Coordinates of C-alpha atoms in Angstrom, one line a residue:
Chain O
M325 CA -31.7 80.0 -145.3
S326 CA -31.4 81.8 -148.2
F327 CA -32.0 78.8 -150.7
F328 CA -35.4 78.9 -148.7
A329 CA -35.9 82.3 -148.9
S330 CA -34.9 82.4 -153.0
L331 CA -37.2 78.7 -153.1
S332 CA -40.3 80.8 -151.8
R333 CA -39.7 83.7 -153.8
H334 CA -39.7 81.5 -157.1
L335 CA -43.0 79.7 -155.6
S336 CA -44.5 82.8 -154.8
D337 CA -43.7 84.7 -158.3
A338 CA -45.0 81.6 -160.1
V339 CA -48.6 82.0 -157.9
F340 CA -48.8 85.3 -160.8
E341 CA -47.6 83.8 -163.7
V342 CA -50.2 81.3 -163.9
L343 CA -53.1 83.6 -163.1
P344 CA -54.3 86.4 -165.5
S345 CA -54.0 90.3 -163.8
I346 CA -57.6 92.1 -163.6
P347 CA -57.8 95.4 -163.4
Y348 CA -60.0 96.8 -160.6
A349 CA -62.4 98.7 -162.5
P350 CA -63.1 99.9 -165.9
K351 CA -60.0 102.5 -167.3
E352 CA -61.1 106.4 -166.7
K353 CA -61.3 109.1 -169.4
L354 CA -57.9 110.7 -169.3
G355 CA -57.8 114.9 -169.0
C356 CA -59.8 117.5 -166.6
P357 CA -62.7 118.4 -168.9
G358 CA -62.2 121.8 -167.4
N359 CA -64.6 121.6 -164.3
A360 CA -63.0 119.0 -161.7
V361 CA -66.6 118.8 -160.1
E362 CA -70.1 120.2 -162.0
A363 CA -73.3 119.2 -160.1
S364 CA -76.8 120.2 -161.0
G365 CA -80.0 119.5 -158.7
L366 CA -78.4 117.6 -156.6
S367 CA -79.6 115.9 -153.4
A368 CA -78.2 112.9 -150.9
S369 CA -78.4 111.8 -147.9
A370 CA -75.7 110.1 -145.5
R371 CA -78.0 106.4 -145.1
P372 CA -80.5 105.2 -147.8
D373 CA -83.4 105.8 -145.6
G374 CA -82.0 108.5 -143.8
P375 CA -83.2 112.5 -143.9
I376 CA -82.0 114.5 -146.8
A377 CA -78.4 116.2 -145.9
F378 CA -79.1 118.8 -149.0
R379 CA -81.0 119.0 -151.9
D380 CA -81.0 120.9 -155.2
A381 CA -77.2 121.8 -155.0
T382 CA -76.0 123.6 -158.3
F383 CA -72.5 124.3 -158.8
A384 CA -69.0 123.7 -160.5
I385 CA -65.6 123.9 -159.1
P386 CA -63.0 123.9 -162.5
C387 CA -60.0 121.9 -162.6
G388 CA -56.8 122.8 -160.4
C389 CA -59.6 124.9 -157.7
R390 CA -58.9 124.9 -154.3
T391 CA -62.7 125.0 -153.0
A392 CA -63.2 125.0 -148.9
L393 CA -66.5 123.4 -148.1
I394 CA -67.8 125.1 -145.0
G395 CA -71.3 125.1 -142.7
P396 CA -72.2 124.3 -139.4
N397 CA -71.9 120.3 -138.4
G398 CA -74.4 118.1 -139.5
S399 CA -75.0 120.6 -142.8
G400 CA -74.1 117.7 -145.3
K401 CA -70.1 118.4 -146.3
S402 CA -68.9 114.7 -145.3
T403 CA -72.0 113.4 -147.2
L404 CA -71.1 115.7 -150.5
L405 CA -67.6 114.4 -150.1
R406 CA -68.5 110.6 -150.1
V407 CA -70.8 111.2 -152.5
L408 CA -68.1 112.6 -155.1
A409 CA -66.3 109.6 -153.6
G410 CA -68.3 107.2 -154.7
L411 CA -69.2 105.9 -151.3
T412 CA -72.9 107.5 -151.0
S413 CA -74.9 107.0 -153.8
I414 CA -77.4 110.5 -154.7
R415 CA -81.0 110.5 -154.2
S416 CA -81.7 112.8 -157.1
G417 CA -79.7 115.4 -159.6
K418 CA -77.0 114.9 -161.5
V419 CA -73.2 115.0 -160.8
L420 CA -69.8 114.8 -162.5
I421 CA -66.4 114.6 -161.3
S422 CA -63.6 114.6 -164.0
G423 CA -66.1 114.1 -166.5
E424 CA -67.8 110.9 -165.3
S425 CA -70.2 109.9 -162.8
P426 CA -69.2 109.1 -159.4
R427 CA -68.5 105.2 -158.6
L428 CA -65.9 102.9 -157.3
G429 CA -62.6 102.4 -158.3
R430 CA -61.3 105.8 -159.9
S431 CA -57.5 106.2 -159.2
R432 CA -58.1 109.8 -159.7
I433 CA -60.1 110.8 -157.0
A434 CA -58.7 110.4 -153.6
Y435 CA -61.0 111.0 -150.4
L436 CA -59.7 111.2 -146.7
A437 CA -62.3 110.5 -144.1
Q438 CA -62.5 112.6 -141.3
R439 CA -61.8 109.8 -138.9
P440 CA -60.5 106.6 -141.1
H441 CA -61.2 103.4 -139.7
L442 CA -58.2 101.7 -140.0
A443 CA -57.4 98.2 -138.1
E444 CA -56.3 98.8 -134.6
Q445 CA -53.2 97.1 -134.0
F446 CA -52.9 95.9 -137.8
P447 CA -48.8 95.0 -138.4
L448 CA -48.1 97.3 -141.4
K449 CA -45.3 99.3 -142.1
L450 CA -45.6 103.6 -142.9
R451 CA -44.0 102.5 -146.2
R452 CA -46.2 99.8 -146.8
L453 CA -49.2 101.9 -146.4
V454 CA -48.1 104.8 -148.9
Q455 CA -47.4 101.8 -151.6
M456 CA -51.0 100.9 -151.2
G457 CA -51.8 104.0 -153.6
T458 CA -50.0 102.0 -156.5
Y459 CA -52.7 99.3 -156.2
A460 CA -54.9 101.8 -157.8
H461 CA -52.7 101.1 -160.9
H462 CA -52.6 97.2 -160.3
G463 CA -55.1 94.5 -160.4
W464 CA -55.9 91.2 -158.9
F465 CA -53.5 89.1 -158.6
E466 CA -50.6 91.3 -159.4
E467 CA -47.8 91.7 -157.0
C468 CA -46.6 95.4 -157.2
R469 CA -43.1 95.6 -157.0
H470 CA -42.7 98.7 -158.5
G471 CA -43.4 102.6 -157.8
D472 CA -40.7 102.5 -155.0
E473 CA -39.9 105.7 -156.6
S474 CA -43.1 107.3 -156.3
V475 CA -43.4 106.5 -152.9
D476 CA -40.2 107.7 -151.5
R477 CA -40.8 110.8 -153.5
A478 CA -44.6 111.2 -151.5
L479 CA -42.5 110.5 -148.3
K480 CA -40.1 113.2 -148.5
Q481 CA -42.8 115.4 -149.7
L482 CA -44.5 114.8 -146.4
G483 CA -41.7 114.3 -143.9
L484 CA -41.9 111.0 -143.1
T485 CA -38.7 109.7 -144.7
E486 CA -37.1 108.6 -141.9
L487 CA -40.5 107.3 -140.3
A488 CA -41.1 104.8 -143.1
D489 CA -39.9 101.6 -141.2
R490 CA -42.3 102.0 -138.3
P491 CA -45.2 100.3 -137.5
V492 CA -48.5 102.5 -138.6
Y493 CA -50.0 101.9 -134.9
S494 CA -47.2 103.8 -133.4
L495 CA -47.7 107.1 -135.1
S496 CA -48.9 110.2 -134.2
G497 CA -52.1 111.3 -135.3
G498 CA -50.8 113.9 -137.6
Q499 CA -48.0 111.5 -139.2
L500 CA -50.6 109.0 -139.8
Q501 CA -53.0 111.8 -141.7
R502 CA -49.9 112.7 -143.5
A503 CA -49.3 109.6 -144.3
L504 CA -52.8 109.5 -145.7
I505 CA -52.2 111.8 -148.2
A506 CA -48.8 110.7 -149.4
R507 CA -50.5 107.5 -150.4
A508 CA -53.3 109.5 -152.1
V509 CA -50.5 111.2 -153.9
V510 CA -48.9 108.0 -154.6
Q511 CA -52.1 107.0 -156.2
G512 CA -51.9 109.9 -158.8
A513 CA -54.9 111.6 -157.9
E514 CA -56.1 114.6 -159.3
V515 CA -59.2 115.2 -157.5
L516 CA -58.7 115.7 -153.2
L517 CA -61.7 115.4 -151.4
L518 CA -60.1 115.9 -147.5
D519 CA -62.9 116.2 -144.9
E520 CA -61.5 118.0 -142.2
P521 CA -58.0 117.3 -142.8
Y522 CA -56.5 119.6 -140.0
A523 CA -59.0 118.2 -136.9
A524 CA -56.4 117.3 -133.8
L525 CA -53.2 118.3 -136.0
D526 CA -50.2 119.5 -134.5
Q527 CA -48.5 122.3 -135.5
P528 CA -45.7 120.6 -137.7
S529 CA -47.9 118.0 -139.4
R530 CA -50.1 121.2 -140.0
E531 CA -47.4 123.2 -141.9
I532 CA -46.3 120.1 -144.2
I533 CA -49.6 119.3 -145.2
D534 CA -50.6 123.5 -145.7
R535 CA -47.3 123.8 -147.7
F536 CA -48.0 120.3 -149.9
L537 CA -51.7 121.7 -150.6
F538 CA -51.0 125.4 -151.0
E539 CA -47.6 125.9 -152.2
Q540 CA -47.4 123.9 -155.3
G541 CA -49.2 126.0 -157.7
H542 CA -52.4 124.0 -158.8
A543 CA -51.1 120.3 -159.2
F544 CA -54.4 119.2 -158.4
T545 CA -58.4 120.2 -157.2
V546 CA -58.8 120.3 -153.6
V547 CA -62.0 120.0 -152.0
M548 CA -61.9 120.4 -148.3
A549 CA -64.2 120.5 -145.3
T550 CA -63.1 122.8 -142.8
H551 CA -63.8 124.5 -139.5
D552 CA -61.4 127.0 -139.5
P553 CA -62.0 131.0 -140.4
A554 CA -58.4 131.7 -140.7
D555 CA -57.9 128.9 -143.4
L556 CA -60.3 130.5 -146.1
G557 CA -58.5 133.2 -147.5
R558 CA -56.5 130.7 -149.0
F559 CA -58.6 128.9 -150.9
D560 CA -59.6 129.9 -154.8
R561 CA -63.1 129.0 -153.5
I562 CA -66.0 128.8 -151.1
L563 CA -69.1 126.8 -151.1
E564 CA -71.0 126.9 -148.4
M565 CA -73.6 124.6 -147.0
R566 CA -76.4 125.7 -144.7
D567 CA -80.1 124.3 -143.9
G568 CA -79.8 121.9 -146.9
S569 CA -78.4 123.9 -149.8
V570 CA -75.5 124.7 -151.4
T571 CA -74.3 128.2 -152.2
T572 CA -70.7 129.5 -153.7
R573 CA -69.5 132.2 -151.9
H574 CA -66.2 133.2 -154.0
A575 CA -65.2 132.1 -157.2
C576 CA -62.2 131.2 -158.5
S577 CA -59.6 133.9 -158.7
G578 CA -60.5 134.6 -162.6
H579 CA -58.2 132.3 -164.7
D580 CA -58.4 128.6 -165.6
H581 CA -56.4 126.0 -163.6
R582 CA -57.2 123.4 -166.7
H583 CA -55.3 120.9 -166.5
A584 CA -52.3 119.7 -169.4
Chain U
M754 CA -30.6 59.4 -125.1
L755 CA -32.4 60.9 -128.5
E756 CA -34.3 57.7 -128.6
P757 CA -37.8 59.4 -127.1
L758 CA -37.3 61.6 -130.3
T759 CA -36.2 58.9 -132.5
Q760 CA -38.4 55.7 -131.6
P761 CA -41.7 57.3 -132.5
L762 CA -40.7 57.8 -136.0
S763 CA -40.7 54.4 -136.8
E764 CA -43.8 54.3 -136.6
P765 CA -46.0 54.4 -139.6
F766 CA -48.6 56.2 -137.9
F767 CA -46.7 58.9 -136.5
V768 CA -44.7 60.1 -139.5
R769 CA -48.2 60.5 -141.0
A770 CA -49.2 62.0 -138.1
L771 CA -46.3 64.5 -138.5
V772 CA -46.6 65.5 -142.0
A773 CA -50.5 66.3 -141.3
V774 CA -49.7 68.4 -138.3
A775 CA -47.1 70.6 -140.2
L776 CA -49.3 71.0 -143.3
S777 CA -52.9 72.1 -141.2
G778 CA -50.6 73.7 -138.5
A779 CA -48.9 76.2 -141.7
T780 CA -52.3 76.5 -143.1
C781 CA -54.4 77.2 -140.0
A782 CA -51.6 79.6 -138.9
C783 CA -51.3 81.5 -142.1
L784 CA -55.1 82.0 -142.7
G785 CA -55.3 82.9 -138.4
A786 CA -53.4 86.1 -139.5
Y787 CA -56.3 87.3 -141.0
V788 CA -59.0 85.5 -138.7
V789 CA -57.1 87.3 -135.5
L790 CA -56.3 90.6 -137.0
R791 CA -59.6 91.2 -138.3
R792 CA -61.3 89.7 -135.1
M793 CA -63.5 86.9 -136.4
A794 CA -62.2 84.3 -134.0
F795 CA -65.9 83.9 -133.0
V796 CA -66.7 83.0 -136.9
S797 CA -64.3 80.7 -137.3
T798 CA -65.4 79.1 -133.9
A799 CA -68.8 78.6 -135.5
L800 CA -67.0 77.2 -138.6
T801 CA -65.2 75.1 -137.0
H802 CA -68.1 73.4 -134.8
S803 CA -70.5 73.4 -137.8
I804 CA -68.0 70.9 -139.2
L805 CA -69.9 68.2 -136.5
P806 CA -73.4 68.0 -138.3
G807 CA -71.8 67.8 -142.0
V808 CA -69.6 64.9 -141.0
V809 CA -71.9 62.9 -139.0
G810 CA -74.8 63.4 -142.0
A811 CA -72.2 62.4 -144.8
L812 CA -71.4 59.7 -142.6
L813 CA -75.6 58.5 -142.4
L814 CA -75.6 59.3 -146.1
G815 CA -72.4 57.5 -147.2
V816 CA -71.1 60.1 -148.6
S817 CA -67.5 61.5 -148.2
P818 CA -67.0 63.2 -144.5
Y819 CA -64.6 66.0 -145.9
L820 CA -67.6 67.3 -148.1
G821 CA -69.7 67.2 -145.4
A822 CA -68.0 69.0 -143.3
L823 CA -67.4 71.8 -145.8
A824 CA -71.0 71.7 -146.8
A825 CA -72.0 72.1 -143.6
A826 CA -69.1 74.9 -143.0
L827 CA -70.3 77.1 -145.9
L828 CA -73.3 76.7 -144.8
T829 CA -73.0 78.1 -141.4
A830 CA -71.2 81.1 -143.4
A831 CA -73.6 81.4 -145.9
G832 CA -76.9 81.3 -142.7
A833 CA -74.7 84.2 -140.4
A834 CA -74.1 86.5 -143.7
W835 CA -78.2 86.3 -144.3
L836 CA -79.3 86.6 -140.9
A837 CA -76.6 89.8 -140.2
S838 CA -77.8 91.5 -143.8
R839 CA -81.4 92.0 -141.8
K840 CA -81.7 94.9 -139.7
G841 CA -81.9 94.1 -135.6
T842 CA -79.5 91.6 -135.4
S843 CA -76.1 92.1 -135.2
E844 CA -73.0 90.1 -137.0
D845 CA -71.8 88.7 -133.2
S846 CA -76.0 87.2 -132.7
A847 CA -76.4 86.1 -135.9
V848 CA -73.1 84.1 -135.7
G849 CA -73.9 82.8 -132.1
V850 CA -77.3 81.5 -134.0
M851 CA -75.7 79.8 -136.8
L852 CA -73.1 78.2 -134.1
S853 CA -75.6 76.5 -131.8
V854 CA -78.2 75.8 -133.9
M855 CA -75.6 73.6 -136.3
F856 CA -73.9 72.4 -132.8
A857 CA -77.2 71.1 -131.9
A858 CA -78.0 69.5 -135.4
G859 CA -74.9 67.8 -135.1
I860 CA -76.3 66.2 -131.9
A861 CA -79.5 65.2 -132.6
L862 CA -78.0 63.8 -135.9
M863 CA -75.2 61.8 -133.3
Q864 CA -78.3 60.5 -131.5
Q865 CA -79.6 59.1 -134.9
A866 CA -76.3 57.6 -135.7
N867 CA -76.8 55.7 -132.7
S868 CA -73.2 55.9 -131.5
W869 CA -71.3 58.2 -129.3
R870 CA -68.1 56.4 -129.4
D871 CA -67.5 56.6 -133.6
F872 CA -67.6 60.9 -133.0
A873 CA -65.2 60.9 -130.4
G874 CA -62.5 60.8 -132.9
L875 CA -64.5 64.0 -134.5
L876 CA -64.8 65.8 -131.5
F877 CA -61.6 65.8 -129.8
G878 CA -59.6 64.4 -132.6
S879 CA -57.5 61.4 -133.6
V880 CA -54.5 61.5 -135.5
V881 CA -53.8 57.6 -135.2
S882 CA -56.4 57.4 -137.8
V883 CA -54.8 59.4 -140.7
G884 CA -54.5 57.6 -143.5
G885 CA -53.0 58.4 -146.8
D886 CA -56.2 59.7 -148.3
D887 CA -56.5 62.0 -145.3
L888 CA -52.6 63.1 -146.1
L889 CA -53.9 63.3 -149.7
V890 CA -57.3 66.1 -148.9
I891 CA -54.8 67.8 -146.3
G892 CA -52.0 68.5 -148.8
A893 CA -54.5 69.2 -151.4
T894 CA -56.4 71.8 -149.1
A895 CA -53.3 73.4 -148.0
A896 CA -52.4 73.8 -151.2
V897 CA -55.6 75.6 -152.1
V898 CA -55.8 77.7 -148.9
L899 CA -51.8 79.0 -149.4
F900 CA -51.9 79.5 -153.1
G901 CA -55.3 81.8 -152.4
L902 CA -53.9 83.8 -149.7
R903 CA -50.7 84.5 -152.0
A904 CA -52.7 85.1 -154.6
L905 CA -55.2 87.5 -153.0
H906 CA -52.1 89.1 -150.3
K907 CA -52.3 92.3 -151.6
E908 CA -56.5 92.6 -151.6
L909 CA -56.8 91.0 -148.2
E910 CA -54.3 93.0 -146.3
L911 CA -55.5 95.8 -147.6
A912 CA -59.0 95.1 -146.9
S913 CA -58.0 93.9 -143.5
F914 CA -56.4 97.2 -142.9
D915 CA -58.0 99.8 -144.6
E916 CA -61.6 98.3 -146.1
E917 CA -63.1 102.3 -147.2
Y918 CA -59.6 102.7 -149.0
A919 CA -60.4 98.9 -150.3
S920 CA -63.6 99.6 -151.9
L921 CA -62.7 103.2 -152.8
L922 CA -60.0 101.1 -155.3
G923 CA -62.4 99.3 -156.3
A924 CA -60.9 95.9 -154.7
R925 CA -64.1 94.8 -153.1
P926 CA -63.4 94.4 -149.6
A927 CA -66.7 92.5 -149.0
L928 CA -65.6 89.5 -151.9
M929 CA -62.4 89.6 -150.1
R930 CA -64.1 88.8 -146.9
V931 CA -66.8 86.0 -148.4
V932 CA -63.1 84.4 -149.5
L933 CA -61.4 84.5 -146.4
L934 CA -64.4 83.0 -145.2
V935 CA -64.8 80.0 -147.4
L936 CA -60.9 79.6 -146.9
V937 CA -61.7 79.4 -143.6
A938 CA -63.9 76.9 -143.9
L939 CA -61.5 74.8 -146.1
G940 CA -59.1 74.9 -143.2
S941 CA -60.9 73.7 -141.0
V942 CA -62.0 70.7 -142.8
A943 CA -58.1 70.2 -143.4
C944 CA -57.7 70.1 -139.0
V945 CA -60.7 68.5 -137.7
R946 CA -59.2 65.0 -138.3
L947 CA -56.2 66.2 -136.1
V948 CA -57.8 68.0 -133.4
G949 CA -61.4 67.4 -133.7
A950 CA -64.3 70.0 -134.0
L951 CA -64.3 71.6 -130.6
L952 CA -60.5 72.4 -130.6
T953 CA -59.8 73.3 -134.7
T954 CA -60.5 77.3 -134.1
A955 CA -57.5 77.0 -131.5
L956 CA -55.4 76.5 -134.2
F957 CA -56.8 79.3 -136.2
V958 CA -56.3 81.6 -133.0
I959 CA -53.3 80.6 -130.8
P960 CA -50.7 80.3 -133.3
A961 CA -51.7 83.2 -135.1
A962 CA -51.8 85.1 -131.9
T963 CA -48.3 84.7 -131.2
G964 CA -47.5 85.7 -134.7
V965 CA -49.3 89.8 -134.2
L966 CA -47.4 89.7 -130.9
L967 CA -43.8 89.1 -132.9
G968 CA -44.2 90.2 -136.1
R969 CA -44.3 93.5 -137.3
T970 CA -45.7 92.8 -141.1
V971 CA -48.5 90.3 -142.4
P972 CA -46.0 87.8 -143.6
Q973 CA -43.9 88.3 -140.6
V974 CA -47.1 87.2 -138.8
M975 CA -47.7 84.3 -140.6
A976 CA -44.1 83.3 -140.7
W977 CA -44.2 83.5 -136.9
G978 CA -47.4 81.9 -136.7
T979 CA -46.1 78.7 -138.8
A980 CA -43.4 78.2 -136.7
C981 CA -45.6 78.5 -133.3
A982 CA -48.3 75.5 -134.9
L983 CA -45.1 73.7 -136.0
A984 CA -43.3 73.7 -132.6
G985 CA -46.9 73.2 -130.7
G986 CA -47.7 70.6 -133.5
V987 CA -44.5 68.2 -133.3
G988 CA -44.3 68.7 -129.2
G989 CA -47.9 67.7 -128.8
L990 CA -47.6 64.6 -130.8
Y991 CA -45.0 63.8 -129.2
L992 CA -46.6 64.2 -126.0
S993 CA -49.8 62.1 -126.5
Y994 CA -47.6 59.2 -127.7
H995 CA -45.2 59.3 -124.4
V996 CA -48.3 60.1 -122.2
P997 CA -50.9 58.4 -123.8
A998 CA -53.4 60.1 -121.1
V999 CA -52.9 63.1 -123.3
P1000 CA -55.5 62.7 -126.7
S1001 CA -53.1 64.1 -129.5
G1002 CA -55.7 67.2 -130.1
A1003 CA -55.3 68.6 -126.5
G1004 CA -51.5 67.6 -126.5
I1005 CA -51.2 69.8 -130.0
V1006 CA -53.5 73.0 -128.2
L1007 CA -51.9 73.1 -125.2
C1008 CA -48.3 72.8 -126.6
C1009 CA -49.1 75.9 -129.0
A1010 CA -49.8 77.6 -125.8
L1011 CA -46.8 77.5 -124.6
P1012 CA -44.7 79.6 -127.5
Y1013 CA -48.0 81.9 -127.0
L1014 CA -47.3 82.6 -123.7
S1015 CA -43.6 82.8 -123.7
A1016 CA -44.1 85.4 -126.7
R1017 CA -46.8 87.2 -124.4
I1018 CA -44.3 87.3 -121.4
L1019 CA -41.0 88.5 -123.2
A1020 CA -42.2 90.3 -126.3
P1021 CA -41.6 93.6 -126.3
R1022 CA -44.3 96.0 -125.5
R1023 CA -46.3 97.7 -128.6

């Protein structure tokens, strides 16, 4: 059996030796340019032919600033986050995120949807899900056997170490949400775009995510859509979306959280 | 006592059939893992059925039936994708339209060829007729498909599990879907000789469905699926050898269903 196992291992490794490795996307500029997000006159809609979700938005989010995105349902919070992630194209105006226009294939930006569309009953262990974050630093025709250390660290940070070998479909909503944040950490994201991550979370999961986001300095820029008014005190800045416009209610607390 | 098992092995056609069934069974089981996990069973049915007009057309034109089959399967995939890209047609109905149109075209072409009898093997499979050339085609197809599945394993797994994250990383989930359709088209071409256009889809679905019940990772699903396909394939060949009333294609599919049923009853609940 071990003969067949090692034969198949050698054969499958040989596949990657004959193929060139190609990155998924062009390389990004390094370092934070001062503002993690800079928008001017930005308009967008959820669907290309749909109504405008917000128009003429001008705002900036400094690097390392933790920003709450508030506003009633349908005010365009999700659309704004999807625009920043590069998933939705803009109608007009300009926006830079980490110094570049939004596009797909940026490892330094992580986006977590409000309801992630994951395949049901998919045979995948939690560790493998978190490991998917390392794909950002690989490309086509590469197997990733590296990054296990960063995976272990992220699992520990989000209190998932003991669940690492559990199948994803057996996890609770809160455990899954933590796993997706761990994946973003492994990805090495500097900007986290989170769409109502606390919706339908139990208290323990919520506390772990809180600790991770708010109690380790300004390691990354956070833009989080939220409905919970009790939350707002912990954010450095609040962006309010209402009737198609975006206003900054509260500025970052004076000092510059620029990345090294 | 072992004579019923060893005796068929003295017949060259039976050995060729065993090799063909093993190769294409493993290929389809591995591909089938994605077909089942991505709920593409209907698309795979359409691709396998559309082989019919391809092969008949190729015979009428005097070109290789394998080329005709592949061209027809790719045409079906492209046609369904194009129909579904228009608003108002869901992918499900686009696939349904292509499936029935292609199959009807096959029946019309068979009428042209004026000989229904020759095509029975095409519809229901005939392992007896597997020759050296067929083995070559089946082997080459298996190599291409397994190579592709290995080379793109992490992208296919990611795109099947979390399409949006695949887009965010730039790992092109839409391209992965096309790749998968092309591989399924190739895989069905390899199987059509064995189980026929009508039953090929079973080789994609039944072993992989067994694998999904037993495996906890995608490679495990593929391994269990392959085991099921091999057991069913070999069992089916022996069955149809000893009970001539059972055609080989039907025998293979029926024997694949046994491990599935056992797994369905015995596998731990999720």
